[in-house]
Short mmCIF file of C-alpha atoms in Angstrom, two decimals:
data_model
loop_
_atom_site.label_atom_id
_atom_site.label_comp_id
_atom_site.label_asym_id
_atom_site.label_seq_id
_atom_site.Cartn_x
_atom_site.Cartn_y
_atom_site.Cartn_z
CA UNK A 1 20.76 4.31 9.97
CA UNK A 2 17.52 2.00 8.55
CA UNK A 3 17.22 -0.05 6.38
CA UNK A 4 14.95 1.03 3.49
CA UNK A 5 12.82 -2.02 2.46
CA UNK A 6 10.36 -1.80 -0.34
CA UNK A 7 7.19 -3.81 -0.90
CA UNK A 8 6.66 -3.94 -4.44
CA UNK A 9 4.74 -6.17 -7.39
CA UNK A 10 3.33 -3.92 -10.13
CA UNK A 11 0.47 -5.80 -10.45
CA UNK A 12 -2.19 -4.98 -7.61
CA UNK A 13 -4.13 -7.77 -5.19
CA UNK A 14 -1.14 -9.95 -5.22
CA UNK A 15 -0.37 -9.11 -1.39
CA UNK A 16 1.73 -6.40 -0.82
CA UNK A 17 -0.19 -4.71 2.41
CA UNK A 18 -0.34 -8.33 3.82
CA UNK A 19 3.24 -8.63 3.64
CA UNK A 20 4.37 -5.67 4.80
CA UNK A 21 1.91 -5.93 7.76
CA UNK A 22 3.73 -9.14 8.56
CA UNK A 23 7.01 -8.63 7.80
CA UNK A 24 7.06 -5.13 9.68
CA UNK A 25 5.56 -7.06 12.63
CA UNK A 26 8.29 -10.18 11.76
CA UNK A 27 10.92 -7.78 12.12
CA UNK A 28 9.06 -5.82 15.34
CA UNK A 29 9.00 -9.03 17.29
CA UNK A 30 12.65 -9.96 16.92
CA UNK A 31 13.47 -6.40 18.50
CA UNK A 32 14.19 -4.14 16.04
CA UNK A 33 12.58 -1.11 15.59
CA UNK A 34 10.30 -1.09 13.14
CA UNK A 35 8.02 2.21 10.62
CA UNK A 36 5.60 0.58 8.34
CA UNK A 37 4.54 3.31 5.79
CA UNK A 38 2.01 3.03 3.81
CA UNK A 39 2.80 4.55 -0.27
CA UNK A 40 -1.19 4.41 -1.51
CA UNK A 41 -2.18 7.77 -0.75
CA UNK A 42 -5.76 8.06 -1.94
CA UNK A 43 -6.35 4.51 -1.09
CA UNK A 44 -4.88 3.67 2.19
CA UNK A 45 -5.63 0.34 3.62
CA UNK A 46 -2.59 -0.59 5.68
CA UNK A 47 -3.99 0.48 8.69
CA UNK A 48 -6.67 -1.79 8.06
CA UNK A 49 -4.23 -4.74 8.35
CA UNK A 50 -2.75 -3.68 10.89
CA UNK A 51 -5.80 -3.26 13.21
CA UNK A 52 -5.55 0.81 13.60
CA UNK A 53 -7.44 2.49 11.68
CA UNK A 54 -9.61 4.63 14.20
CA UNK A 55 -6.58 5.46 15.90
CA UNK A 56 -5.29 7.34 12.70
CA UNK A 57 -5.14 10.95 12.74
CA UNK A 58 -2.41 12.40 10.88
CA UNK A 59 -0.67 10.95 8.05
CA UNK A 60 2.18 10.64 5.57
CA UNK A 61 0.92 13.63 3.70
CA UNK A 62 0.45 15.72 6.91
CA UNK A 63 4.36 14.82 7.91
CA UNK A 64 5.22 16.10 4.67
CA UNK A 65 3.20 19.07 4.37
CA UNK A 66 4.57 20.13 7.84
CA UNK A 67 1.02 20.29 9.09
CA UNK A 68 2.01 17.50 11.94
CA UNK A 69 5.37 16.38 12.82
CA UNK A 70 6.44 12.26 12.76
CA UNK A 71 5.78 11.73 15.77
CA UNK A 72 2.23 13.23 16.24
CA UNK A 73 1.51 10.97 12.91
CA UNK A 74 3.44 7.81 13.89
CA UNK A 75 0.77 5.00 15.44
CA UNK A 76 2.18 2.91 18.29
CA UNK A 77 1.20 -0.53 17.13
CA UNK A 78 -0.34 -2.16 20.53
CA UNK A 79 0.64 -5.75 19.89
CA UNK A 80 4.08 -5.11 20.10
CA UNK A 81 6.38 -1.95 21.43
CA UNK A 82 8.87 -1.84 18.57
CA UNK A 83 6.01 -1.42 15.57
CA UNK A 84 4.65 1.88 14.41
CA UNK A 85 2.64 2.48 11.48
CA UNK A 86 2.61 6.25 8.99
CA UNK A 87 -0.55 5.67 7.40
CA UNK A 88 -1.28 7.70 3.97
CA UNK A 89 -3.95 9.93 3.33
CA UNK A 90 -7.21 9.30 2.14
CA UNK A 91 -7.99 12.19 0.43
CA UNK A 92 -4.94 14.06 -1.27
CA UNK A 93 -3.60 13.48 -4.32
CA UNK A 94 -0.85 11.57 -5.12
CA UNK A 95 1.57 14.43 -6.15
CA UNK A 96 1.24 15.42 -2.51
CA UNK A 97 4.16 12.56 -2.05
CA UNK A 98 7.29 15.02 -3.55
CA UNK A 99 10.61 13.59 -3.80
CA UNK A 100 11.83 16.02 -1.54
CA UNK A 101 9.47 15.54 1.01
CA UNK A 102 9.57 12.13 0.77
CA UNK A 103 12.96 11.76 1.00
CA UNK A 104 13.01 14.02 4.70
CA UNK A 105 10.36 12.14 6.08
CA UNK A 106 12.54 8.55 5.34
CA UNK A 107 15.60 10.24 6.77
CA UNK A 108 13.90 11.23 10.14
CA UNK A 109 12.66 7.55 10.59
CA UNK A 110 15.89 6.27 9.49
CA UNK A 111 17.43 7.98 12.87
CA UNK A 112 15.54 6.63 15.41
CA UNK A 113 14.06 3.43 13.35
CA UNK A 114 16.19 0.15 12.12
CA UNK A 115 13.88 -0.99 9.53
CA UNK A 116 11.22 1.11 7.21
CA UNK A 117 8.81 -1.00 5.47
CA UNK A 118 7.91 0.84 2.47
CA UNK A 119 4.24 -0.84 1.73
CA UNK A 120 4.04 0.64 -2.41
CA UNK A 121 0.80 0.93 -3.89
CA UNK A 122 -0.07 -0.98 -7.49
CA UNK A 123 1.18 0.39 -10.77
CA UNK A 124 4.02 2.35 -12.09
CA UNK A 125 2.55 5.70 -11.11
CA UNK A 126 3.69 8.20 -9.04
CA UNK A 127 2.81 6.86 -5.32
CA UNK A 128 5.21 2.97 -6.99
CA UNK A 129 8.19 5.40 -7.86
CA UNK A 130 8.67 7.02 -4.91
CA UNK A 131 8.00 4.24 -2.51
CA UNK A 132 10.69 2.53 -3.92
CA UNK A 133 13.32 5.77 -5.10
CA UNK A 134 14.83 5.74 -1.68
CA UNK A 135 14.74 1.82 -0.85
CA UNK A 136 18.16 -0.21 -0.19
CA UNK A 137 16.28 -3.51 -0.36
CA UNK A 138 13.23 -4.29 -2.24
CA UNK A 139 10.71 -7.36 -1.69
CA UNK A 140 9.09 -8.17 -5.09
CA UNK A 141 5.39 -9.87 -4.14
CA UNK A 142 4.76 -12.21 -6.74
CA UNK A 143 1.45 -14.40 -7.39
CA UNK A 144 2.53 -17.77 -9.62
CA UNK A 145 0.30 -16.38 -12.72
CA UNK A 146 1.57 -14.83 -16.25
CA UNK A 147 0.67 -11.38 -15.61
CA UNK A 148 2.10 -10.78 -11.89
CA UNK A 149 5.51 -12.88 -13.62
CA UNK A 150 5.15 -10.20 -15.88
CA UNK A 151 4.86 -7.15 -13.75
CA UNK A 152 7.37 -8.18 -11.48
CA UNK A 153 9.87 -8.04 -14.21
CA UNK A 154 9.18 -4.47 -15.47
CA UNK A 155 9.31 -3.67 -11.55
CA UNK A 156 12.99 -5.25 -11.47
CA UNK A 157 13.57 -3.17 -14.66
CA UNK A 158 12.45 0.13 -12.72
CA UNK A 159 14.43 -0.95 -9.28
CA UNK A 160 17.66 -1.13 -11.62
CA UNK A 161 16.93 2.53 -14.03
CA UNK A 162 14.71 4.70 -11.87
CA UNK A 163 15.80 4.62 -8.21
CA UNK A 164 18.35 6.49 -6.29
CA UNK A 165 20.84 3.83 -5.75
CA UNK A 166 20.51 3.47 -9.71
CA UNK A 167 20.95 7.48 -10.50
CA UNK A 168 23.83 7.72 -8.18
CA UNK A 169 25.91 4.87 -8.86
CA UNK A 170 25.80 3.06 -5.61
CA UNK A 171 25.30 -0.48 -4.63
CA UNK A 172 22.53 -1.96 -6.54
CA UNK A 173 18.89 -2.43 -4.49
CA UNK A 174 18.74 -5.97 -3.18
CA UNK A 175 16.09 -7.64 -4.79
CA UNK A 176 13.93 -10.60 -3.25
CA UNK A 177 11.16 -12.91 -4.57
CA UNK A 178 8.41 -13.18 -2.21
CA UNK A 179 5.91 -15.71 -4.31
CA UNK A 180 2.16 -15.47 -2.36
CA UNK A 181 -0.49 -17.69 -3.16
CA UNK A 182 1.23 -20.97 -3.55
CA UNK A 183 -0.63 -23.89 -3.99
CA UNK A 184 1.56 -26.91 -4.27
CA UNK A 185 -1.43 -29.04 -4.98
CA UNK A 186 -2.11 -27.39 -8.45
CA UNK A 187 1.59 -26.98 -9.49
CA UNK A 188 1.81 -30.69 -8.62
CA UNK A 189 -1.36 -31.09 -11.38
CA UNK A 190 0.49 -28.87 -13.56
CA UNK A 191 -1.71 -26.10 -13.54
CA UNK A 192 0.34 -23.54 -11.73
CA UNK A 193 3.37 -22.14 -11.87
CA UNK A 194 6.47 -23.55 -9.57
CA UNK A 195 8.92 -21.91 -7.44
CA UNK A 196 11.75 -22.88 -9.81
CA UNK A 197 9.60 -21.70 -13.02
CA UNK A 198 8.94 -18.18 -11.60
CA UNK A 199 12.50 -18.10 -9.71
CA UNK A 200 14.33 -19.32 -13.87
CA UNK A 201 12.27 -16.60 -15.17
CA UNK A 202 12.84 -13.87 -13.20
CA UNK A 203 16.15 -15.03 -11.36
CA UNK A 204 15.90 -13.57 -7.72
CA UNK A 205 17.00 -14.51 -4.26
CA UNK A 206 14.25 -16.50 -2.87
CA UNK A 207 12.74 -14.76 0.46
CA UNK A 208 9.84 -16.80 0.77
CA UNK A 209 6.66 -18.75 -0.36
CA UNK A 210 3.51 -17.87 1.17
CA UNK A 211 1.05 -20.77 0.31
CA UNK A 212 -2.84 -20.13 -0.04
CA UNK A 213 -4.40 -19.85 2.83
CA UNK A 214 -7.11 -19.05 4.22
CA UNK A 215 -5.63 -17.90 7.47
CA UNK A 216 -4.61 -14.30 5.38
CA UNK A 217 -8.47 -13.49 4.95
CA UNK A 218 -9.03 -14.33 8.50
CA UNK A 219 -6.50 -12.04 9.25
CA UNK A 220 -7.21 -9.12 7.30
CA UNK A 221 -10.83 -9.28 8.79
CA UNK A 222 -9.88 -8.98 11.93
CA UNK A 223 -7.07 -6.46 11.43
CA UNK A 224 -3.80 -8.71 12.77
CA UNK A 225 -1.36 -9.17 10.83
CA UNK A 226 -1.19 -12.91 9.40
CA UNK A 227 2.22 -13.34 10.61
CA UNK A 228 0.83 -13.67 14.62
CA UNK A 229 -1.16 -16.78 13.74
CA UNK A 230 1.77 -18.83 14.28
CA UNK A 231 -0.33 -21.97 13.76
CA UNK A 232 -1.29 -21.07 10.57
CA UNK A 233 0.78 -22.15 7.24
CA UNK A 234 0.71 -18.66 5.90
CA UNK A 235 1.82 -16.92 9.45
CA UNK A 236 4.25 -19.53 9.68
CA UNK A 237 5.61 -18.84 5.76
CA UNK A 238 6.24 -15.33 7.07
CA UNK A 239 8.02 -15.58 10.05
CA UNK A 240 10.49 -17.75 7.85
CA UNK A 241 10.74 -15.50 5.24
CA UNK A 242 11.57 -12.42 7.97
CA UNK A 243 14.34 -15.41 9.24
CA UNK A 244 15.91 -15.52 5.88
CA UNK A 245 15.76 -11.36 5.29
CA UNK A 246 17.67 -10.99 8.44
CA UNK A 247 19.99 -13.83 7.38
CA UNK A 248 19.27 -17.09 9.00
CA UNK A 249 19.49 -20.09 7.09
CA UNK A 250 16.02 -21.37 7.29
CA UNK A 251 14.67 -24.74 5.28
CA UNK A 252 11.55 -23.68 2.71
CA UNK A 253 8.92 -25.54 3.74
CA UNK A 254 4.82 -25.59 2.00
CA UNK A 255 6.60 -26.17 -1.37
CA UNK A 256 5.28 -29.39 -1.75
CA UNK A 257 1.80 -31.08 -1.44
CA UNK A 258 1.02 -32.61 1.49
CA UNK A 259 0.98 -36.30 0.81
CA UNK A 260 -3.22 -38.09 0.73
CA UNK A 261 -4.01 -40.81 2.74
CA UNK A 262 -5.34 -43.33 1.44
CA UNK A 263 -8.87 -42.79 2.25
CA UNK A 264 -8.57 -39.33 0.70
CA UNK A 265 -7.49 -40.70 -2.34
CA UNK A 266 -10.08 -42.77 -2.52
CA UNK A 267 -13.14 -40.51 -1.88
CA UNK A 268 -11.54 -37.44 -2.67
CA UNK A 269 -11.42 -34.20 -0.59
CA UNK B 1 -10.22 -36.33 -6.40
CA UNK B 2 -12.21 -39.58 -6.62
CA UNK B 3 -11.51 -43.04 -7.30
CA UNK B 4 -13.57 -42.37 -10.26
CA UNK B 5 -12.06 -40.05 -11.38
CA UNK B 6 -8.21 -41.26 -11.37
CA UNK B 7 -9.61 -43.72 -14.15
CA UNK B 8 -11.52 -41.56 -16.00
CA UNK B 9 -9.69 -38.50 -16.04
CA UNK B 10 -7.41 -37.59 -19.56
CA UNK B 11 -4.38 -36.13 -18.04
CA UNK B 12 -4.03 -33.12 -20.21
CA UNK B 13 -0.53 -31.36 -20.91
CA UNK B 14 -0.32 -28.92 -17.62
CA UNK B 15 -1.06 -25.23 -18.68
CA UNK B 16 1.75 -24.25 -16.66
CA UNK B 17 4.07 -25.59 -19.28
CA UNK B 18 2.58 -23.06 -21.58
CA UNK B 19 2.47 -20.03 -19.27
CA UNK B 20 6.69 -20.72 -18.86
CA UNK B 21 6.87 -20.42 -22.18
CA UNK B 22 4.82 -17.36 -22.72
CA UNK B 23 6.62 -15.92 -19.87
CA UNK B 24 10.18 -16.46 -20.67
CA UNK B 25 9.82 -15.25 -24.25
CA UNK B 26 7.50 -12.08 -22.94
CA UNK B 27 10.29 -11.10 -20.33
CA UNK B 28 13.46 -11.83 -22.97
CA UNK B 29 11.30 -9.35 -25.16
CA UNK B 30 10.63 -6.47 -22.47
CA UNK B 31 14.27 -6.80 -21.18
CA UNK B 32 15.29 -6.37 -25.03
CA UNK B 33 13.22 -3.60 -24.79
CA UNK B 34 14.25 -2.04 -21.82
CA UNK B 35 18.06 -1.42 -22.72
CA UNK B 36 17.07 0.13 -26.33
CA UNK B 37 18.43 3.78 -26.48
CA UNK B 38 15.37 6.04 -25.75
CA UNK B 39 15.63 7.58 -29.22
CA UNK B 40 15.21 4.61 -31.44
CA UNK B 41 11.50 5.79 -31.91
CA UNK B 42 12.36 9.07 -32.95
CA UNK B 43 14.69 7.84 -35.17
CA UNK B 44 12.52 5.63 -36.96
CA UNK B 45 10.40 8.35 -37.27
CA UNK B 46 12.63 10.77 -38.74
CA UNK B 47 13.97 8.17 -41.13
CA UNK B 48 10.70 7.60 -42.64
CA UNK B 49 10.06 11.60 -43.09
CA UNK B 50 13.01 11.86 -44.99
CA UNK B 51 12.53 8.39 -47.27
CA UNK B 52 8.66 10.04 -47.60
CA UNK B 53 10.11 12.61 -49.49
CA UNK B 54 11.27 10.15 -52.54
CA UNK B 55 9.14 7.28 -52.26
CA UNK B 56 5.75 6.83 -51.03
CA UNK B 57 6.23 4.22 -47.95
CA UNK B 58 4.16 3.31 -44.91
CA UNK B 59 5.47 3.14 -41.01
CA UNK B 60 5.98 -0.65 -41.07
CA UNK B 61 8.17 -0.36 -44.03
CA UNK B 62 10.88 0.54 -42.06
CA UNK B 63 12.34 -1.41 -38.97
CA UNK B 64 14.57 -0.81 -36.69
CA UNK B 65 16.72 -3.09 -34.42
CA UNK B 66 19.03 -2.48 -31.69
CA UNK B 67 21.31 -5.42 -30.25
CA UNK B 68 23.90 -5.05 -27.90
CA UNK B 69 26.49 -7.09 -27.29
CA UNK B 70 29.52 -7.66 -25.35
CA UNK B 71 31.93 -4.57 -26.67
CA UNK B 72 29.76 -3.13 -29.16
CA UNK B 73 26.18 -2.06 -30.30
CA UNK B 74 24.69 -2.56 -33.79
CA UNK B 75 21.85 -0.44 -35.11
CA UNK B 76 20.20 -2.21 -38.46
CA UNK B 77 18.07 -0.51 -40.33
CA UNK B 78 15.83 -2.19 -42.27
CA UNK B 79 13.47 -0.24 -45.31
CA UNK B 80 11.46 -2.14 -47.38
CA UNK B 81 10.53 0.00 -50.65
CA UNK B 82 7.71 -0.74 -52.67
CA UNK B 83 6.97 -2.52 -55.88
CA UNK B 84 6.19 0.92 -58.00
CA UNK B 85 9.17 3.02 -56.39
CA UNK B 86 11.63 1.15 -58.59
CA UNK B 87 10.14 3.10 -61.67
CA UNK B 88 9.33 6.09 -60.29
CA UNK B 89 13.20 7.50 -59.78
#
């Protein structure tokens, strides 16, 4: 049996596809098996992360619609042997994703698969609900500004009400606080957010904290997923943070600024 | 940051300070929210049809509040009438 994980956030741009590109691929690399799926139908981009977007040919949609089956849809990532990604489709609309439907497709992967990475798109629409309706854990992406704060709330508030571990009564979803776009510099100043602001407010288990870096753009560009830059801040952020999920005890580190020298100080920079 | 301007520089109150505060009130509100019976708005609704009947009020004369506490739940109604419906009965 998998583990369902949804990547959630309510509010868009925050980083979802980047971190379930690099958590799936986290999780991949320390030998599990590992279905990314990507939730946006209409406006699929996952594949673009993950570097595989001309080899796409069926999709989500297709599985579900019984036009392909898993495997002819399932993309082998190349990188590494124990990653494949369902990518959604570009052009149907989103009601295409029933509950039904959905809910076969995750039980197929769950029998041959140890993780599935539920990538959810923006919003509280239909695509949001059902990427997380089935998920045992969710991973709430969270930008250190009022309105993700915000979002990321209501999506706790939908986790809790809407999903099927809610409806039936079973163990609660496990809920994680991913924050992205940490820059200790400016919550140093004062002008951003900290990790124990946005952790008192919404009162989560801390996965991990993704500082700003540049490194994710690079990334995305080149369609890798951040997390194998391993001498990169962010890469190195996420390969904690898939530590932690799988239970290691792992120090948080880019929390604080890097201490100037002198000379920095001095003439800025 | 410059020599310069270390000396210069007026070190404001950080605006994170106010975006906590926004935040924690903003969330205590939508989680209020969020555990409010589904039919309070209907409710309200149908109170003020039937208080229409006698006396001539608008929508925000009548509030309605929900708390829930450890053993019990308290509904408060509150209907503010106006000046001229006191001579009007």
């Amino acid at each position: 049996m998998a583990r369902i994980i949804v990547i959630t956030s309510g509010k868009g741009g925050v980083g979802k596809t980047t971190t379930s590109a690099a958590l799936a691929m986290g999780l991949a690399q320390r030998g599990h098996r590992t279905a990314v799926v990507d939730f946006d139908v209409g406006l699929r981009n996952l594949d673009l992360i993950m570097g595989c977007e001309r080899r796409v040919v069926y999709d989500f949609v297709n599985v579900i619609n019984q036009e392909a089956n898993l495997n002819q849809a399932l993309i082998r990532d190349k990188r590494c042997d124990n990653l494949y990604v369902l990518p959604a489709s570009q052009t149907r609309d989103k009601d295409a994703l029933t509950k039904d439907g959905v809910g076969r497709v995750l039980d197929e992967l769950s029998q041959t698969f140890d993780y599935v990475v539920c990538d959810s798109p923006a919003g509280i629409e239909h695509g949001a609900t059902m990427a997380m309706y089935f998920a045992d854990d969710a991973v709430v992406v969270t930008n250190p500004e009022v309105s993700s704060v915000r979002d990321s709330d209501r999506m706790l508030g939908i986790l809790s009400s809407k999903s099927k571990r809610a409806e039936t009564n079973a163990e609660p979803i496990r809920e994680y606080l991913l924050l992205t776009r940490y820059d200790p510099l400016r919550v140093q100043s004062g002008e951003m957010l900290s990790v124990k602001d946005v952790q008192e407010i919404l009162s989560l288990s801390l996965l991990g904290v993704i500082p700003e870096s540049k490194a994710v753009l690079t990334a995305s560009n080149s369609g890798v997923p951040v997390i194998l830059d391993r001498e990169s801040d962010a890469g190195q952020a996420y390969g904690d943070a898939v530590g932690r999920y799988l239970g290691e005890d792992v120090q948080h580190r880019f929390i604080e600024a890097q201490k100037k020298g002198f000379f920095s100080r001095l003439f800025g920079g | 940051m410059g020599l310069l301007d270390y000396f210069l520089r007026t070190r404001p109150k950080g605006s994170a300070n106010v975006a906590k505060e926004r935040l924690q009130i903003l969330v205590a509100h939508d989680r209020a929210e969020r555990h409010r019976p589904p039919y309070l708005q209907k409710l309200q609704r149908e109170i003020l049809e039937v208080i229409r009947k006698y006396v001539e009020i608008d929508l925000s004369a009548v509030s309605v509040n929900y708390e829930q506490g450890d053993t019990h739940e308290v509904l408060e109604l509150n209907i503010v009438l106006p000046e001229a419906a006191r001579h009007r009965a």
